[in-house]
mmCIF file of C-alpha atoms in Angstrom:
data_model
loop_
_atom_site.group_PDB
_atom_site.id
_atom_site.type_symbol
_atom_site.label_atom_id
_atom_site.label_comp_id
_atom_site.label_asym_id
_atom_site.label_seq_id
_atom_site.Cartn_x
_atom_site.Cartn_y
_atom_site.Cartn_z
ATOM 1 C CA UNK I 1 70.829 73.139 6.472
ATOM 2 C CA UNK I 2 70.629 74.327 10.064
ATOM 3 C CA UNK I 3 68.742 72.173 12.543
ATOM 4 C CA UNK I 4 66.575 74.554 14.532
ATOM 5 C CA UNK I 5 65.843 73.487 18.083
ATOM 6 C CA UNK I 6 62.476 74.573 19.431
ATOM 7 C CA UNK I 7 62.526 74.880 23.199
ATOM 8 C CA UNK I 8 59.557 77.209 23.404
ATOM 9 C CA UNK I 9 56.223 76.496 25.132
ATOM 10 C CA UNK I 10 55.051 75.469 21.655
ATOM 11 C CA UNK I 11 55.567 74.536 18.915
ATOM 12 C CA UNK I 12 57.893 71.843 20.210
ATOM 13 C CA UNK I 13 60.341 69.289 18.884
ATOM 14 C CA UNK I 14 58.656 66.342 17.162
ATOM 15 C CA UNK I 15 59.694 62.693 17.604
ATOM 16 C CA UNK I 16 61.158 61.027 14.522
ATOM 17 C CA UNK I 17 58.516 58.289 14.618
ATOM 18 C CA UNK I 18 55.819 60.951 14.428
ATOM 19 C CA UNK I 19 57.586 62.710 11.557
ATOM 20 C CA UNK I 20 57.781 59.427 9.654
ATOM 21 C CA UNK I 21 54.090 58.755 10.252
ATOM 22 C CA UNK I 22 53.245 62.147 8.737
ATOM 23 C CA UNK I 23 55.538 61.458 5.758
ATOM 24 C CA UNK I 24 53.611 58.363 4.693
ATOM 25 C CA UNK I 25 51.686 58.519 1.383
ATOM 26 C CA UNK I 26 48.511 60.513 1.849
ATOM 27 C CA UNK I 27 45.360 58.461 2.406
ATOM 28 C CA UNK I 28 41.805 59.413 1.502
ATOM 29 C CA UNK I 29 39.644 60.357 4.457
ATOM 30 C CA UNK I 30 36.709 58.147 3.467
ATOM 31 C CA UNK I 31 38.467 54.779 3.326
ATOM 32 C CA UNK I 32 38.047 51.849 5.698
ATOM 33 C CA UNK I 33 41.730 52.184 6.671
ATOM 34 C CA UNK I 34 41.171 55.797 7.678
ATOM 35 C CA UNK I 35 38.086 54.850 9.669
ATOM 36 C CA UNK I 36 40.091 52.224 11.538
ATOM 37 C CA UNK I 37 42.759 54.793 12.383
ATOM 38 C CA UNK I 38 40.085 57.274 13.463
ATOM 39 C CA UNK I 39 38.540 54.736 15.820
ATOM 40 C CA UNK I 40 41.955 54.103 17.368
ATOM 41 C CA UNK I 41 42.462 57.840 17.763
ATOM 42 C CA UNK I 42 39.156 58.142 19.574
ATOM 43 C CA UNK I 43 40.289 55.686 22.234
ATOM 44 C CA UNK I 44 43.698 57.328 22.592
ATOM 45 C CA UNK I 45 42.161 60.803 23.005
ATOM 46 C CA UNK I 46 39.793 59.524 25.664
ATOM 47 C CA UNK I 47 42.786 58.075 27.507
ATOM 48 C CA UNK I 48 44.608 61.411 27.198
ATOM 49 C CA UNK I 49 41.707 63.393 28.669
ATOM 50 C CA UNK I 50 40.734 60.590 31.064
ATOM 51 C CA UNK I 51 37.149 60.572 29.830
ATOM 52 C CA UNK I 52 34.704 58.066 28.417
ATOM 53 C CA UNK I 53 32.801 60.794 26.615
ATOM 54 C CA UNK I 54 33.160 62.683 23.320
ATOM 55 C CA UNK I 55 36.477 63.996 21.985
ATOM 56 C CA UNK I 56 36.128 66.232 18.925
ATOM 57 C CA UNK I 57 39.023 67.080 16.597
ATOM 58 C CA UNK I 58 39.007 70.262 14.506
ATOM 59 C CA UNK I 59 41.508 71.362 11.885
ATOM 60 C CA UNK I 60 42.792 74.662 13.256
ATOM 61 C CA UNK I 61 44.931 76.285 15.929
ATOM 62 C CA UNK I 62 44.361 76.050 19.650
ATOM 63 C CA UNK I 63 42.320 79.237 19.461
ATOM 64 C CA UNK I 64 39.960 77.468 17.089
ATOM 65 C CA UNK I 65 39.350 74.974 19.891
ATOM 66 C CA UNK I 66 38.348 77.858 22.170
ATOM 67 C CA UNK I 67 35.955 79.168 19.542
ATOM 68 C CA UNK I 68 34.548 75.675 18.944
ATOM 69 C CA UNK I 69 33.919 75.348 22.688
ATOM 70 C CA UNK I 70 32.156 78.708 22.939
ATOM 71 C CA UNK I 71 30.139 78.270 19.745
ATOM 72 C CA UNK I 72 29.364 74.684 20.628
ATOM 73 C CA UNK I 73 27.979 74.777 24.141
ATOM 74 C CA UNK I 74 27.202 78.370 25.149
ATOM 75 C CA UNK I 75 23.821 79.035 23.568
ATOM 76 C CA UNK I 76 21.782 82.192 24.025
ATOM 77 C CA UNK I 77 20.895 83.062 27.576
ATOM 78 C CA UNK I 78 24.066 81.773 29.180
ATOM 79 C CA UNK I 79 26.276 84.006 31.311
ATOM 80 C CA UNK I 80 29.942 83.131 31.624
ATOM 81 C CA UNK I 81 32.482 84.021 34.283
ATOM 82 C CA UNK I 82 35.830 84.425 32.511
ATOM 83 C CA UNK I 83 39.036 84.567 34.532
ATOM 84 C CA UNK I 84 41.835 86.596 32.906
ATOM 85 C CA UNK I 85 45.285 85.908 34.328
ATOM 86 C CA UNK I 86 47.340 85.980 31.133
ATOM 87 C CA UNK I 87 47.381 86.626 27.408
ATOM 88 C CA UNK I 88 45.496 83.464 26.483
ATOM 89 C CA UNK I 89 42.949 83.794 29.269
ATOM 90 C CA UNK I 90 42.116 87.202 27.808
ATOM 91 C CA UNK I 91 41.424 85.553 24.452
ATOM 92 C CA UNK I 92 38.467 83.641 25.889
ATOM 93 C CA UNK I 93 36.738 86.892 26.793
ATOM 94 C CA UNK I 94 37.295 88.127 23.236
ATOM 95 C CA UNK I 95 35.707 84.989 21.805
ATOM 96 C CA UNK I 96 32.698 85.369 24.122
ATOM 97 C CA UNK I 97 32.323 88.999 23.014
ATOM 98 C CA UNK I 98 32.561 88.006 19.345
ATOM 99 C CA UNK I 99 29.669 85.566 19.783
ATOM 100 C CA UNK I 100 27.601 87.955 21.859
ATOM 101 C CA UNK I 101 27.798 85.720 24.934
ATOM 102 C CA UNK I 102 26.979 87.556 28.145
ATOM 103 C CA UNK I 103 30.051 87.358 30.350
ATOM 104 C CA UNK I 104 31.747 88.854 33.367
ATOM 105 C CA UNK I 105 35.530 89.100 33.485
ATOM 106 C CA UNK I 106 37.704 88.731 36.563
ATOM 107 C CA UNK I 107 41.221 90.096 36.224
ATOM 108 C CA UNK I 108 43.903 88.346 38.256
ATOM 109 C CA UNK I 109 47.475 89.542 38.607
ATOM 110 C CA UNK I 110 49.558 87.819 35.934
ATOM 111 C CA UNK I 111 51.661 85.051 37.429
ATOM 112 C CA UNK I 112 48.870 83.793 39.682
ATOM 113 C CA UNK I 113 46.365 80.985 39.278
ATOM 114 C CA UNK I 114 42.592 81.075 39.691
ATOM 115 C CA UNK I 115 41.451 80.265 43.244
ATOM 116 C CA UNK I 116 38.511 77.947 43.884
ATOM 117 C CA UNK I 117 37.402 80.133 46.800
ATOM 118 C CA UNK I 118 37.048 83.127 44.488
ATOM 119 C CA UNK I 119 34.931 81.070 42.088
ATOM 120 C CA UNK I 120 32.759 80.033 45.047
ATOM 121 C CA UNK I 121 32.307 83.637 46.146
ATOM 122 C CA UNK I 122 31.303 84.878 42.712
ATOM 123 C CA UNK I 123 28.916 82.019 41.917
ATOM 124 C CA UNK I 124 27.258 82.447 45.316
ATOM 125 C CA UNK I 125 26.806 86.182 44.688
ATOM 126 C CA UNK I 126 25.338 85.878 41.158
ATOM 127 C CA UNK I 127 22.958 83.021 40.392
ATOM 128 C CA UNK I 128 22.732 84.065 36.725
ATOM 129 C CA UNK I 129 26.281 82.822 36.065
ATOM 130 C CA UNK I 130 26.022 79.289 34.718
ATOM 131 C CA UNK I 131 29.438 78.858 33.064
ATOM 132 C CA UNK I 132 32.998 79.320 34.322
ATOM 133 C CA UNK I 133 36.021 79.556 31.999
ATOM 134 C CA UNK I 134 39.589 79.132 33.282
ATOM 135 C CA UNK I 135 43.010 78.341 31.859
ATOM 136 C CA UNK I 136 44.634 75.306 33.486
ATOM 137 C CA UNK I 137 48.208 76.268 32.550
ATOM 138 C CA UNK I 138 48.512 79.852 31.288
ATOM 139 C CA UNK I 139 51.103 79.674 28.524
ATOM 140 C CA UNK I 140 52.071 83.351 28.710
ATOM 141 C CA UNK I 141 52.998 83.266 32.413
ATOM 142 C CA UNK I 142 53.296 79.489 33.090
ATOM 143 C CA UNK I 143 50.986 79.901 36.085
ATOM 144 C CA UNK I 144 48.871 76.895 37.077
ATOM 145 C CA UNK I 145 45.284 76.814 38.379
ATOM 146 C CA UNK I 146 43.847 74.014 40.516
ATOM 147 C CA UNK I 147 41.159 72.768 38.141
ATOM 148 C CA UNK I 148 40.165 69.886 40.426
ATOM 149 C CA UNK I 149 39.232 72.285 43.227
ATOM 150 C CA UNK I 150 37.508 74.707 40.836
ATOM 151 C CA UNK I 151 35.473 71.867 39.305
ATOM 152 C CA UNK I 152 34.185 70.881 42.759
ATOM 153 C CA UNK I 153 32.785 74.402 43.114
ATOM 154 C CA UNK I 154 31.189 74.572 39.667
ATOM 155 C CA UNK I 155 29.513 71.191 40.155
ATOM 156 C CA UNK I 156 28.122 72.374 43.478
ATOM 157 C CA UNK I 157 26.553 75.382 41.736
ATOM 158 C CA UNK I 158 25.470 73.378 38.674
ATOM 159 C CA UNK I 159 27.613 75.581 36.414
ATOM 160 C CA UNK I 160 29.444 74.400 33.327
ATOM 161 C CA UNK I 161 33.244 74.451 33.533
ATOM 162 C CA UNK I 162 35.244 75.106 30.359
ATOM 163 C CA UNK I 163 38.991 74.614 30.720
ATOM 164 C CA UNK I 164 41.778 75.749 28.410
ATOM 165 C CA UNK I 165 44.262 72.887 28.730
ATOM 166 C CA UNK I 166 46.496 73.816 25.821
ATOM 167 C CA UNK I 167 49.740 73.590 27.826
ATOM 168 C CA UNK I 168 48.291 71.281 30.469
ATOM 169 C CA UNK I 169 46.946 68.244 28.621
ATOM 170 C CA UNK I 170 49.808 65.773 28.294
ATOM 171 C CA UNK I 171 51.938 67.651 30.870
ATOM 172 C CA UNK I 172 49.790 67.761 33.995
ATOM 173 C CA UNK I 173 47.299 65.292 35.430
ATOM 174 C CA UNK I 174 43.964 65.877 33.686
ATOM 175 C CA UNK I 175 41.077 63.777 35.011
ATOM 176 C CA UNK I 176 38.111 65.162 33.176
ATOM 177 C CA UNK I 177 35.440 62.714 34.308
ATOM 178 C CA UNK I 178 36.708 62.255 37.858
ATOM 179 C CA UNK I 179 36.891 65.999 38.469
ATOM 180 C CA UNK I 180 33.655 66.805 36.647
ATOM 181 C CA UNK I 181 35.009 69.178 33.991
ATOM 182 C CA UNK I 182 32.513 69.760 31.172
ATOM 183 C CA UNK I 183 34.873 70.885 28.390
ATOM 184 C CA UNK I 184 38.648 70.590 28.015
ATOM 185 C CA UNK I 185 40.511 71.893 24.976
ATOM 186 C CA UNK I 186 44.077 71.515 23.784
ATOM 187 C CA UNK I 187 46.166 71.920 20.631
ATOM 188 C CA UNK I 188 48.485 69.651 18.696
ATOM 189 C CA UNK I 189 51.664 71.727 18.947
ATOM 190 C CA UNK I 190 52.286 71.367 22.685
ATOM 191 C CA UNK I 191 52.653 68.154 24.710
ATOM 192 C CA UNK I 192 51.081 66.151 21.894
ATOM 193 C CA UNK I 193 54.358 66.559 19.970
ATOM 194 C CA UNK I 194 52.938 67.596 16.589
ATOM 195 C CA UNK I 195 53.092 70.636 14.326
ATOM 196 C CA UNK I 196 50.343 73.243 14.780
ATOM 197 C CA UNK I 197 47.083 72.552 13.001
ATOM 198 C CA UNK I 198 44.778 70.443 15.185
ATOM 199 C CA UNK I 199 42.503 71.493 18.047
ATOM 200 C CA UNK I 200 40.756 69.090 20.411
ATOM 201 C CA UNK I 201 37.553 69.619 22.362
ATOM 202 C CA UNK I 202 36.669 66.962 24.925
ATOM 203 C CA UNK I 203 33.019 67.344 25.916
ATOM 204 C CA UNK I 204 31.122 65.799 28.803
ATOM 205 C CA UNK I 205 27.385 65.025 28.882
ATOM 206 C CA UNK I 206 26.308 68.366 30.368
ATOM 207 C CA UNK I 207 28.214 70.255 27.662
ATOM 208 C CA UNK I 208 26.718 68.029 24.965
ATOM 209 C CA UNK I 209 23.237 68.711 26.335
ATOM 210 C CA UNK I 210 23.921 72.462 26.240
ATOM 211 C CA UNK I 211 25.175 72.146 22.666
ATOM 212 C CA UNK I 212 22.006 70.313 21.647
ATOM 213 C CA UNK I 213 19.878 73.214 22.906
ATOM 214 C CA UNK I 214 21.756 75.900 20.952
ATOM 215 C CA UNK I 215 19.842 77.670 18.190
ATOM 216 C CA UNK I 216 22.421 80.235 17.025
ATOM 217 C CA UNK I 217 23.747 79.697 13.493
ATOM 218 C CA UNK I 218 26.815 77.478 13.391
ATOM 219 C CA UNK I 219 28.532 75.597 10.623
ATOM 220 C CA UNK I 220 32.169 74.533 10.913
ATOM 221 C CA UNK I 221 32.087 74.582 14.729
ATOM 222 C CA UNK I 222 28.888 72.557 14.954
ATOM 223 C CA UNK I 223 29.298 69.763 17.477
ATOM 224 C CA UNK I 224 26.345 67.858 16.062
ATOM 225 C CA UNK I 225 27.978 67.618 12.636
ATOM 226 C CA UNK I 226 31.242 66.461 14.151
ATOM 227 C CA UNK I 227 29.680 63.845 16.406
ATOM 228 C CA UNK I 228 27.393 62.528 13.663
ATOM 229 C CA UNK I 229 30.293 61.873 11.316
ATOM 230 C CA UNK I 230 32.645 60.759 14.102
ATOM 231 C CA UNK I 231 30.158 58.072 15.114
ATOM 232 C CA UNK I 232 30.695 56.593 11.641
ATOM 233 C CA UNK I 233 34.492 56.945 11.881
ATOM 234 C CA UNK I 234 34.880 60.000 9.658
ATOM 235 C CA UNK I 235 34.885 63.816 9.632
ATOM 236 C CA UNK I 236 32.234 66.106 8.125
ATOM 237 C CA UNK I 237 34.893 68.056 6.214
ATOM 238 C CA UNK I 238 38.285 67.239 4.766
ATOM 239 C CA UNK I 239 40.585 66.870 7.797
ATOM 240 C CA UNK I 240 44.349 67.355 8.054
ATOM 241 C CA UNK I 241 45.029 63.697 7.245
ATOM 242 C CA UNK I 242 48.820 63.889 7.564
ATOM 243 C CA UNK I 243 48.566 65.445 11.023
ATOM 244 C CA UNK I 244 46.047 62.818 12.072
ATOM 245 C CA UNK I 245 48.419 59.988 11.189
ATOM 246 C CA UNK I 246 51.102 61.814 13.154
ATOM 247 C CA UNK I 247 48.661 62.203 16.037
ATOM 248 C CA UNK I 248 47.987 58.472 16.053
ATOM 249 C CA UNK I 249 51.711 57.820 16.412
ATOM 250 C CA UNK I 250 52.301 60.567 19.006
ATOM 251 C CA UNK I 251 49.413 59.445 21.227
ATOM 252 C CA UNK I 252 50.594 55.857 20.934
ATOM 253 C CA UNK I 253 54.025 56.945 22.188
ATOM 254 C CA UNK I 254 52.431 58.720 25.169
ATOM 255 C CA UNK I 255 50.256 55.692 25.935
ATOM 256 C CA UNK I 256 53.270 53.393 25.793
ATOM 257 C CA UNK I 257 55.152 55.613 28.231
ATOM 258 C CA UNK I 258 52.047 55.812 30.425
ATOM 259 C CA UNK I 259 50.484 59.062 31.600
ATOM 260 C CA UNK I 260 51.837 58.838 35.196
ATOM 261 C CA UNK I 261 55.376 58.538 33.789
ATOM 262 C CA UNK I 262 54.718 61.388 31.337
ATOM 263 C CA UNK I 263 53.572 63.675 34.151
ATOM 264 C CA UNK I 264 56.544 62.713 36.346
ATOM 265 C CA UNK I 265 58.940 63.422 33.474
ATOM 266 C CA UNK I 266 57.534 66.917 33.021
ATOM 267 C CA UNK I 267 57.640 67.585 36.771
ATOM 268 C CA UNK I 268 61.268 66.470 36.996
ATOM 269 C CA UNK I 269 62.366 68.669 34.113
ATOM 270 C CA UNK I 270 60.460 71.623 35.560
ATOM 271 C CA UNK I 271 62.232 71.123 38.902
ATOM 272 C CA UNK I 272 65.617 71.034 37.170
ATOM 273 C CA UNK I 273 64.877 74.180 35.139
ATOM 274 C CA UNK I 274 63.869 76.037 38.279
ATOM 275 C CA UNK I 275 67.011 74.857 40.045
ATOM 276 C CA UNK I 276 68.942 76.516 37.206
ATOM 277 C CA UNK I 277 67.001 79.788 37.569
ATOM 278 C CA UNK I 278 67.690 79.841 41.302
ATOM 279 C CA UNK I 279 71.385 79.147 40.724
ATOM 280 C CA UNK I 280 71.521 82.033 38.234
ATOM 281 C CA UNK I 281 70.061 84.253 40.988
ATOM 282 C CA UNK I 282 67.192 85.130 38.667
ATOM 283 C CA UNK I 283 63.477 84.976 39.360
ATOM 284 C CA UNK I 284 60.699 82.703 38.083
ATOM 285 C CA UNK I 285 57.795 84.907 37.056
ATOM 286 C CA UNK I 286 54.941 82.766 38.417
ATOM 287 C CA UNK I 287 54.607 84.101 41.942
ATOM 288 C CA UNK I 288 53.991 80.951 43.988
ATOM 289 C CA UNK I 289 56.012 77.769 43.553
ATOM 290 C CA UNK I 290 52.924 75.551 43.815
ATOM 291 C CA UNK I 291 51.268 77.549 41.001
ATOM 292 C CA UNK I 292 54.067 77.088 38.464
ATOM 293 C CA UNK I 293 53.130 74.848 35.575
ATOM 294 C CA UNK I 294 55.456 72.002 34.623
ATOM 295 C CA UNK I 295 55.116 72.775 30.899
ATOM 296 C CA UNK I 296 57.554 75.690 30.847
ATOM 297 C CA UNK I 297 59.535 78.047 33.052
ATOM 298 C CA UNK I 298 59.170 81.813 32.750
ATOM 299 C CA UNK I 299 62.283 83.746 33.786
ATOM 300 C CA UNK I 300 62.042 87.442 34.679
ATOM 301 C CA UNK I 301 65.110 89.393 33.576
ATOM 302 C CA UNK I 302 66.662 92.189 35.648
ATOM 303 C CA UNK I 303 65.267 95.663 34.975
ATOM 304 C CA UNK I 304 66.902 97.427 32.053
ATOM 305 C CA UNK I 305 67.782 94.236 30.170
ATOM 306 C CA UNK I 306 66.022 93.083 27.022
ATOM 307 C CA UNK I 307 64.615 89.561 26.928
ATOM 308 C CA UNK I 308 64.230 89.780 23.160
ATOM 309 C CA UNK I 309 67.895 90.725 22.760
ATOM 310 C CA UNK I 310 68.841 87.711 24.876
ATOM 311 C CA UNK I 311 66.659 85.444 22.728
ATOM 312 C CA UNK I 312 68.349 86.806 19.610
ATOM 313 C CA UNK I 313 71.782 85.996 21.019
ATOM 314 C CA UNK I 314 70.692 82.459 21.882
ATOM 315 C CA UNK I 315 69.164 81.962 18.447
ATOM 316 C CA UNK I 316 72.263 83.249 16.648
ATOM 317 C CA UNK I 317 74.800 81.377 18.756
ATOM 318 C CA UNK I 318 72.940 78.108 19.388
ATOM 319 C CA UNK I 319 70.324 77.754 16.620
ATOM 320 C CA UNK I 320 67.890 77.442 19.503
ATOM 321 C CA UNK I 321 64.540 79.171 19.862
ATOM 322 C CA UNK I 322 63.051 79.896 23.285
ATOM 323 C CA UNK I 323 59.848 81.751 24.060
ATOM 324 C CA UNK I 324 59.529 85.468 24.630
ATOM 325 C CA UNK I 325 57.134 87.568 26.664
ATOM 326 C CA UNK I 326 53.600 88.250 25.464
ATOM 327 C CA UNK I 327 51.376 91.255 26.119
ATOM 328 C CA UNK I 328 52.438 93.138 29.227
ATOM 329 C CA UNK I 329 55.409 90.760 29.602
ATOM 330 C CA UNK I 330 56.856 91.624 26.182
ATOM 331 C CA UNK I 331 60.659 91.971 26.321
ATOM 332 C CA UNK I 332 60.625 91.311 30.090
ATOM 333 C CA UNK I 333 60.759 87.513 30.298
ATOM 334 C CA UNK I 334 62.005 84.449 28.504
ATOM 335 C CA UNK I 335 59.977 81.252 28.505
ATOM 336 C CA UNK I 336 61.874 77.968 28.467
ATOM 337 C CA UNK I 337 59.709 75.124 27.213
ATOM 338 C CA UNK I 338 60.322 71.638 28.600
ATOM 339 C CA UNK I 339 57.284 69.813 27.293
ATOM 340 C CA UNK I 340 56.559 67.216 24.667
ATOM 341 C CA UNK I 341 59.418 65.240 23.119
ATOM 342 C CA UNK I 342 62.029 66.156 25.696
ATOM 343 C CA UNK I 343 64.741 64.407 27.697
ATOM 344 C CA UNK I 344 67.548 65.189 30.152
ATOM 345 C CA UNK I 345 70.162 65.932 27.498
ATOM 346 C CA UNK I 346 67.814 68.310 25.680
ATOM 347 C CA UNK I 347 67.095 70.165 28.911
ATOM 348 C CA UNK I 348 70.762 70.481 29.805
ATOM 349 C CA UNK I 349 71.553 71.724 26.304
ATOM 350 C CA UNK I 350 68.736 74.259 26.544
ATOM 351 C CA UNK I 351 69.895 75.574 29.909
ATOM 352 C CA UNK I 352 73.499 75.665 28.699
ATOM 353 C CA UNK I 353 72.388 77.741 25.715
ATOM 354 C CA UNK I 354 70.473 80.131 27.951
ATOM 355 C CA UNK I 355 73.470 80.502 30.282
ATOM 356 C CA UNK I 356 75.736 81.172 27.311
ATOM 357 C CA UNK I 357 73.278 83.817 26.142
ATOM 358 C CA UNK I 358 73.134 85.459 29.570
ATOM 359 C CA UNK I 359 76.896 85.755 29.566
ATOM 360 C CA UNK I 360 77.252 87.042 25.990
ATOM 361 C CA UNK I 361 74.381 89.516 26.442
ATOM 362 C CA UNK I 362 75.928 90.860 29.641
ATOM 363 C CA UNK I 363 72.909 90.124 31.809
ATOM 364 C CA UNK I 364 73.778 89.978 35.537
ATOM 365 C CA UNK I 365 73.607 86.424 36.832
ATOM 366 C CA UNK I 366 75.576 83.868 38.784
ATOM 367 C CA UNK I 367 77.103 81.090 36.680
ATOM 368 C CA UNK I 368 76.287 77.466 37.352
ATOM 369 C CA UNK I 369 72.626 77.124 36.444
ATOM 370 C CA UNK I 370 73.155 74.254 34.029
ATOM 371 C CA UNK I 371 75.315 72.482 36.626
ATOM 372 C CA UNK I 372 72.580 72.893 39.257
ATOM 373 C CA UNK I 373 70.079 71.297 36.893
ATOM 374 C CA UNK I 374 72.526 68.500 36.113
ATOM 375 C CA UNK I 375 72.954 67.778 39.823
ATOM 376 C CA UNK I 376 69.192 67.536 40.356
ATOM 377 C CA UNK I 377 68.742 65.263 37.335
ATOM 378 C CA UNK I 378 71.638 63.050 38.425
ATOM 379 C CA UNK I 379 70.265 62.746 41.955
ATOM 380 C CA UNK I 380 66.680 61.877 40.953
ATOM 381 C CA UNK I 381 65.413 58.842 39.090
ATOM 382 C CA UNK I 382 63.645 59.521 35.765
ATOM 383 C CA UNK I 383 60.299 59.329 37.555
ATOM 384 C CA UNK I 384 61.584 60.530 40.903
ATOM 385 C CA UNK I 385 59.632 63.812 41.167
ATOM 386 C CA UNK I 386 55.987 63.695 42.181
ATOM 387 C CA UNK I 387 53.903 65.051 39.311
ATOM 388 C CA UNK I 388 51.614 66.843 41.786
ATOM 389 C CA UNK I 389 54.482 68.688 43.432
ATOM 390 C CA UNK I 390 54.684 71.348 40.731
ATOM 391 C CA UNK I 391 51.055 71.511 39.676
#
């Protein structure tokens, strides 16, 4: 049987310890053992989001986390400002529309992050806007937004801030309480090193207060149901028990490594991947270096060359899957994931596979990208790249 290697921006490779935790005999979700595990998970999730407040877990994809956030804390009468700078940022506007939430959209050129000064300008011009929605690390473009600076603006204007952290949480510094973010979401299949199937919504006190005032019909996405059962150590509905045991193991691994070391590891691998792109004489899609997320690297191919054809070559020759372009970037870019369970050898193998594919597919490039990455990795200690340097 072939061993497929997933070097996409998600799903990602899963540590063996996590796989073994998920392979354990299934446990009932109303036992004292399960409650003990759930209580441990609560503490680990709070550490992950750097919050002392509520962390809700839903069985579903990352998009379900976005819907849970909208349904949970945007009751009638709210007006949201939704920034769209990529495929997944656009999805938030769709969810708002589906729930009949009044919202204004701001389109930003793909490859750029949201600017705090623009948020300031728009909140100052329209006092009816009381919620801002941004994507921390836009998975489709790998562009990064400065959530800390944006949060300072939203707090000043007493507006809620909802952040899509699906490829940020566990890769980039996330300091929910310190920054004053009201809602952060993420999914299991990214830096948390699990299969798809779990969504997480971390909610601060202002978001919880907004949720308590909501009167629109809600059932599965009800925060009150989740928090009521969570306070007793359980879930209101049957959860994905196998994934939860895997989550317990995966979060334990991240805690043992320590979040500063985790962030530095991602930053170092991002720097090495970008050294390879520069050596190939190709272009990173995210426009500004300081706005490139450390979760993945998006590579723009020369005009007239198919990114999907390149991905097919890499898959066939290397049993290795890398990400393709989404939406307006379809067939124009490849996305190299370097998040989650990842080390130097995996990165070098990934870049070697991409370079092999470039050569076989006849795409113009200079050779030596993998060697450039190797040189950077050899010359820097495992935690030798500042995690703030690349977002």
